[in-house]
Amino acid sequence: MKTFVSVVVAAFVLAGCLNSENKATKIDIESLPKETAKLTHAPEVPPPITRKHAARVKVDLETTEVVKRLADGVEYTFWTFGGTVPGPMIRIREGDYVDFTLSNHPDSKMPHNIDLHAVTGQGGGAEGSFTAPGHSSTFSFQALNPGLYIYHCATAPVGMHIANGMYGLILVEPKQGLPKVDKEFYVVQSEFYTKGKYGDKGLQPFDMQKAFDEDADYVVFNGSVGALTGDNAMKADVGDNVRMFVGNGGPNLVSSFHVIGEIFDKVYVEGGTAIAQENVQTTLIPAGGSAMVEFKIDIPANYILVDHSIFRAFNKGALGILSVGGEENHNIYTGKTIDAVYLPEGGAEQSIKTEKEPEKFAAKTFEDRMEMGKSVYASNCAACHQPDGKGIKGAFPPLAESDFLMADKNRAIKAIINGLNGKIEVNGETYNGVMPAVSLDDEDTANVMTYIMNSWGNKGGVTTPSEVKKVRGN
Amino acid sequence: MIFWIVHILFISTFATASTSVKIPEGVYNPLFKEEGEDTFKIKSFKMDKVPVTNKEFYQFVKENNKWSKDKIAPIFADTQYLSHWQNNRPKEKTLNFPVVNVSWFAARAYCESKNMRLPSLNEWEYASNAQHPEVLDKILKWYSKPNQMKDVNSFNENKYGVKAMHGLVWEWVEDFSSVIIVGDSRSTNKTSESLFCGAGSLKAKRPDEYATFMRFAFRSSLNAKSTTKNLGFRCARSLK
């Protein structure tokens, strides 16, 4: 009997050992080499981890409440990790022991904490990091599971802390590391709920009711409209292997993440590490979740990141650009080769604005018109004519240094108001497409005219609303 | 010499004590309630019209040296205690701003020195009239902007005749920790203790009262010795 008991005990002990080896590696915390994590702001990614052993990693993160740009002319009081939306990206290795310190800036109005989905433990660290303004909290954890994880604030009211911008990504690299690539990017989608509508100017407060109704005004990549377009576009070269660490902060919407003009060679679905789906067009990224996508770039283009729930992309801000230069390869893609007339439908009106006119700030000076015209351009024209006004060869004619545009102002105004069909010649290239009428009022039309006639090397003077009115009247 | 003259003038401008207002008895419908509790009857009490100012607190500290920044025992306040003052006195421009960076212990001691006490959580919530939709909207707007200190008197009276309950600073209450919110505000599953997330929303009478949620969350992040830059107080007194 006695022997039997001891055998059972031994079996238990053995099972216990095996079990603990499975997950939590037994580590001597004190003897681990120490290092401080290098945190990066989006779209930059911390360098890959090259060491082959666990370390004791110090991570310091500060929470702040700051007013920043949400879109051109629109500001918002963001609650942030590290002063930015998304918060900095953290990169550690499976088995690392992390000493995490969260400091809440004295100017904060709110207490904050952090729930890292990479943490096994109460609240993912939220319980150990609940911090009043002007204080800091430290807790430690061992990174048991590799993968790409969201972190976010989980202080009540949780929804509001997330809605105001408190999220980011932490990558726990598997022990064997991730396959080497040429470029890595850090992108987080999220949405904002404001008192005013999309584009309404000024410091916009959070709108609780819209958040309840999941009726977002802004859906953006990296915290603001235009954070990844124009001068902020990500850059790569033909031949590069690219990896994007993509998160979705939510708070509510699930992303249909897609890159226009590219196919993901591999998607580590939901941020896991074991199985990579291959040849994916659009991948779902849940709120509070992530995905790693990889692709090789074969030809030069502006690859456009969108949430393919597509009104979010073209009307709420969910656009980003990966700009790739290099040599064309007509074996893969030729661009337009045949150009013929086919116009059964004519110019249907594309109505972008709602019926109710928002309160308008009327531009007085040339500078006003340029500034306001720029945001009209960004929301109505840039998708085709491109943020730099250069258009897309063969498809969308350029506005920058365009002989066609500059030759006849009234014709240009007409094109905006009524649309434009048929063959035109711009800077020696023939275009034959359809530009839909854009329903802008006189003021917006005048501003966008002024902007396009005086940007990217153009010098065409001011267009006034009365000129637009006159053209409309004819 | 000049210092002394300034100093004397400075002191002579002190008001004796801030005026308090009688809050009529009434019924307060709490956001979070225990079983069997639906409303609280609030007895009539007196409460300061405005939060305690830097000027008033400076006078108190002068008379009660053990509450000065250099003398205060570390168990009664953390290191940021009165850190917005310079050389142990408030800046001239901020005299009529609410005193902040004070601990619960210090706030309590101040009120005791005036033969008063801190208001209870229920008294404070009741007097703040925070459940009125217009007030709610105002509060949410305050949360949406970085804070700016102002003269305590630059606010309108609310329906009970008190000012600046919202839109200026958070305020200590006597039983600030009576509503326990654990650090991970989603972990509890018993509605009798919980305030937030799943259970919290079920338990809260009006889940859309985000403003109130935030006040409760803020209070529960504090210790009695905590001081923060946006946290002040005012005093109250029971009526016989």
XYZ file of C-alpha atoms in Angstrom, chain A residues 95-339:
245
model
C 10.161 33.449 -22.453
C 11.345 36.976 -21.612
C 10.626 38.273 -18.133
C 9.225 41.800 -18.405
C 9.261 44.473 -15.709
C 6.531 46.819 -16.864
C 6.159 50.327 -15.448
C 3.144 52.426 -16.327
C 3.383 56.120 -15.392
C 0.358 58.375 -15.547
C 1.278 61.990 -16.324
C 0.381 64.468 -13.545
C -1.702 66.521 -16.009
C -4.000 63.565 -16.720
C -7.580 63.858 -15.559
C -8.146 60.131 -15.586
C -6.633 57.111 -13.912
C -5.321 54.619 -16.486
C -4.039 51.064 -16.655
C -2.900 48.601 -19.303
C -4.220 45.239 -20.387
C -1.641 43.522 -22.592
C -3.213 40.605 -24.380
C 0.241 39.004 -24.277
C 0.070 38.711 -20.489
C -1.237 35.673 -18.677
C -2.663 36.973 -15.422
C -5.402 39.058 -13.866
C -6.666 41.540 -16.404
C -3.574 41.107 -18.571
C -1.793 43.448 -16.180
C -4.708 45.838 -15.780
C -5.101 44.991 -12.123
C -1.407 45.575 -11.431
C -1.169 48.821 -13.347
C -4.200 50.868 -12.244
C -2.616 54.281 -11.762
C -3.899 57.660 -10.580
C -2.609 60.832 -12.301
C 0.914 61.691 -11.192
C 1.715 58.151 -10.075
C 3.304 55.044 -11.529
C 2.836 51.294 -11.107
C 5.103 48.357 -11.833
C 4.275 44.711 -12.416
C 6.186 41.829 -13.965
C 5.235 38.960 -16.228
C 6.754 36.179 -18.238
C 5.822 36.170 -21.933
C 4.498 32.628 -22.276
C 2.892 32.688 -25.715
C 4.453 34.043 -28.891
C 2.278 36.156 -31.178
C 1.195 39.664 -32.058
C -1.008 41.148 -29.365
C -3.039 44.279 -28.787
C -2.597 46.208 -25.579
C -5.151 48.731 -24.365
C -6.353 50.675 -21.371
C -8.995 48.866 -19.324
C -10.013 51.521 -16.835
C -13.712 52.214 -16.458
C -15.420 53.274 -18.579
C -13.349 50.914 -20.716
C -15.049 51.750 -23.996
C -14.281 55.420 -23.645
C -10.612 54.903 -22.811
C -10.222 52.804 -25.944
C -12.366 55.133 -28.048
C -10.050 57.974 -27.082
C -6.964 56.240 -28.432
C -5.456 53.959 -25.789
C -4.100 50.918 -27.654
C -1.037 49.582 -29.415
C 0.752 46.352 -30.314
C 3.178 44.115 -28.462
C 4.996 41.451 -30.467
C 6.244 38.379 -28.649
C 8.685 36.838 -31.111
C 8.759 33.051 -31.149
C 11.994 31.557 -29.792
C 13.170 30.695 -33.286
C 12.447 34.248 -34.468
C 10.401 35.387 -37.453
C 11.611 34.852 -41.035
C 13.857 37.688 -42.148
C 12.237 40.359 -44.313
C 13.447 43.625 -45.865
C 10.904 46.034 -44.414
C 8.547 45.934 -41.462
C 5.707 48.344 -40.725
C 3.427 48.971 -37.757
C -0.189 49.842 -38.570
C -3.191 50.047 -36.258
C -6.735 50.682 -37.392
C -9.272 52.279 -35.060
C -12.298 54.513 -35.134
C -13.356 57.788 -33.531
C -16.750 59.123 -32.520
C -17.061 62.901 -32.546
C -19.835 65.377 -31.787
C -19.512 66.873 -35.259
C -19.619 64.994 -38.536
C -16.603 63.810 -40.524
C -14.586 66.892 -41.398
C -16.358 69.345 -39.061
C -13.662 71.718 -37.929
C -12.378 72.537 -34.471
C -11.690 70.604 -31.265
C -14.256 67.817 -31.420
C -15.456 66.197 -28.182
C -16.117 62.466 -27.876
C -19.711 61.477 -28.647
C -20.914 58.803 -26.292
C -24.164 58.102 -28.096
C -22.441 57.485 -31.421
C -20.008 55.123 -29.689
C -22.963 53.209 -28.225
C -24.547 53.035 -31.651
C -21.204 52.009 -33.221
C -21.704 54.841 -35.671
C -18.140 55.996 -36.309
C -17.287 59.352 -37.866
C -13.662 58.468 -38.493
C -12.053 55.147 -39.295
C -8.309 55.639 -39.550
C -4.929 53.982 -39.721
C -2.401 55.140 -37.134
C -4.588 57.613 -35.331
C -5.490 60.284 -37.864
C -6.715 60.859 -41.393
C -3.628 61.005 -43.584
C -1.220 59.447 -41.062
C -0.058 57.114 -43.855
C -0.674 59.134 -47.012
C 1.106 61.944 -48.836
C 4.458 62.700 -47.219
C 3.667 60.133 -44.508
C 3.297 57.225 -46.938
C 5.334 54.133 -46.122
C 8.117 53.448 -48.597
C 9.599 50.284 -50.054
C 11.374 49.142 -53.195
C 10.653 46.583 -55.862
C 11.988 43.232 -54.734
C 11.445 43.922 -51.040
C 9.824 41.376 -48.808
C 7.460 43.367 -46.629
C 5.847 42.440 -43.332
C 3.086 44.495 -41.772
C 2.125 44.155 -38.145
C -1.508 45.196 -38.271
C -3.671 45.685 -35.210
C -7.245 46.790 -34.707
C -7.827 48.915 -31.625
C -11.560 49.155 -32.264
C -13.362 50.012 -30.042
C -16.197 48.520 -32.097
C -15.509 47.793 -35.739
C -13.965 44.700 -37.277
C -11.568 45.489 -40.118
C -11.616 43.970 -43.583
C -7.967 44.738 -44.137
C -6.905 44.872 -47.770
C -4.043 46.307 -49.773
C -5.163 47.483 -53.210
C -2.958 46.070 -55.952
C -1.259 43.405 -53.850
C -1.980 39.881 -52.665
C -0.745 38.777 -49.262
C 1.651 35.881 -49.805
C 1.182 34.958 -46.160
C -1.168 35.988 -43.401
C -0.567 34.957 -39.840
C -4.272 35.012 -39.122
C -5.344 36.739 -35.908
C -1.716 37.373 -34.972
C -0.942 33.725 -34.197
C 2.405 32.238 -35.130
C 1.828 28.634 -36.077
C -0.262 28.675 -39.210
C 0.111 31.083 -42.057
C -2.670 31.225 -44.600
C -1.335 31.796 -48.135
C -2.565 33.946 -51.028
C -5.070 36.139 -49.240
C -6.837 39.185 -50.678
C -8.571 40.556 -47.580
C -8.085 39.472 -44.003
C -10.443 40.060 -41.093
C -8.903 41.724 -38.088
C -11.146 41.650 -35.037
C -11.404 44.593 -32.676
C -8.799 43.878 -30.026
C -6.943 41.598 -32.431
C -4.196 41.600 -35.020
C -2.713 39.978 -38.101
C 0.763 39.743 -39.576
C 0.750 40.010 -43.359
C 3.703 39.390 -45.656
C 4.170 40.014 -49.352
C 6.905 40.374 -51.890
C 6.741 43.516 -53.966
C 7.032 42.706 -57.661
C 6.298 45.994 -59.374
C 6.365 49.705 -58.549
C 3.015 51.251 -57.548
C 1.197 53.104 -54.844
C -0.273 50.232 -52.880
C -3.280 51.485 -50.982
C -4.169 50.134 -47.550
C -7.895 50.145 -46.935
C -10.565 48.744 -44.727
C -12.517 47.083 -47.529
C -15.737 47.895 -45.724
C -15.196 50.499 -48.328
C -17.122 53.563 -47.222
C -14.769 53.636 -44.268
C -11.883 53.996 -46.685
C -13.182 56.710 -48.986
C -15.444 58.601 -46.641
C -14.105 58.094 -43.136
C -10.345 58.112 -43.555
C -9.240 54.460 -43.585
C -6.586 54.933 -46.272
C -2.849 54.405 -46.200
C -0.244 54.214 -48.919
C 2.788 52.047 -49.394
C 4.737 53.870 -52.043
C 7.035 51.672 -54.103
C 9.558 52.907 -56.604
C 11.643 50.809 -58.982
C 11.599 49.229 -62.393
C 8.377 48.281 -64.142
C 7.800 44.701 -65.182
C 5.341 44.280 -68.032
C 5.372 40.530 -67.597
C 3.381 41.160 -64.460
C 1.439 44.304 -65.206
C 1.377 46.532 -68.223
C -0.727 49.510 -67.308
C -3.316 50.579 -69.837
C -2.642 49.316 -73.347
C -5.894 49.927 -75.193
C -7.935 53.041 -75.006
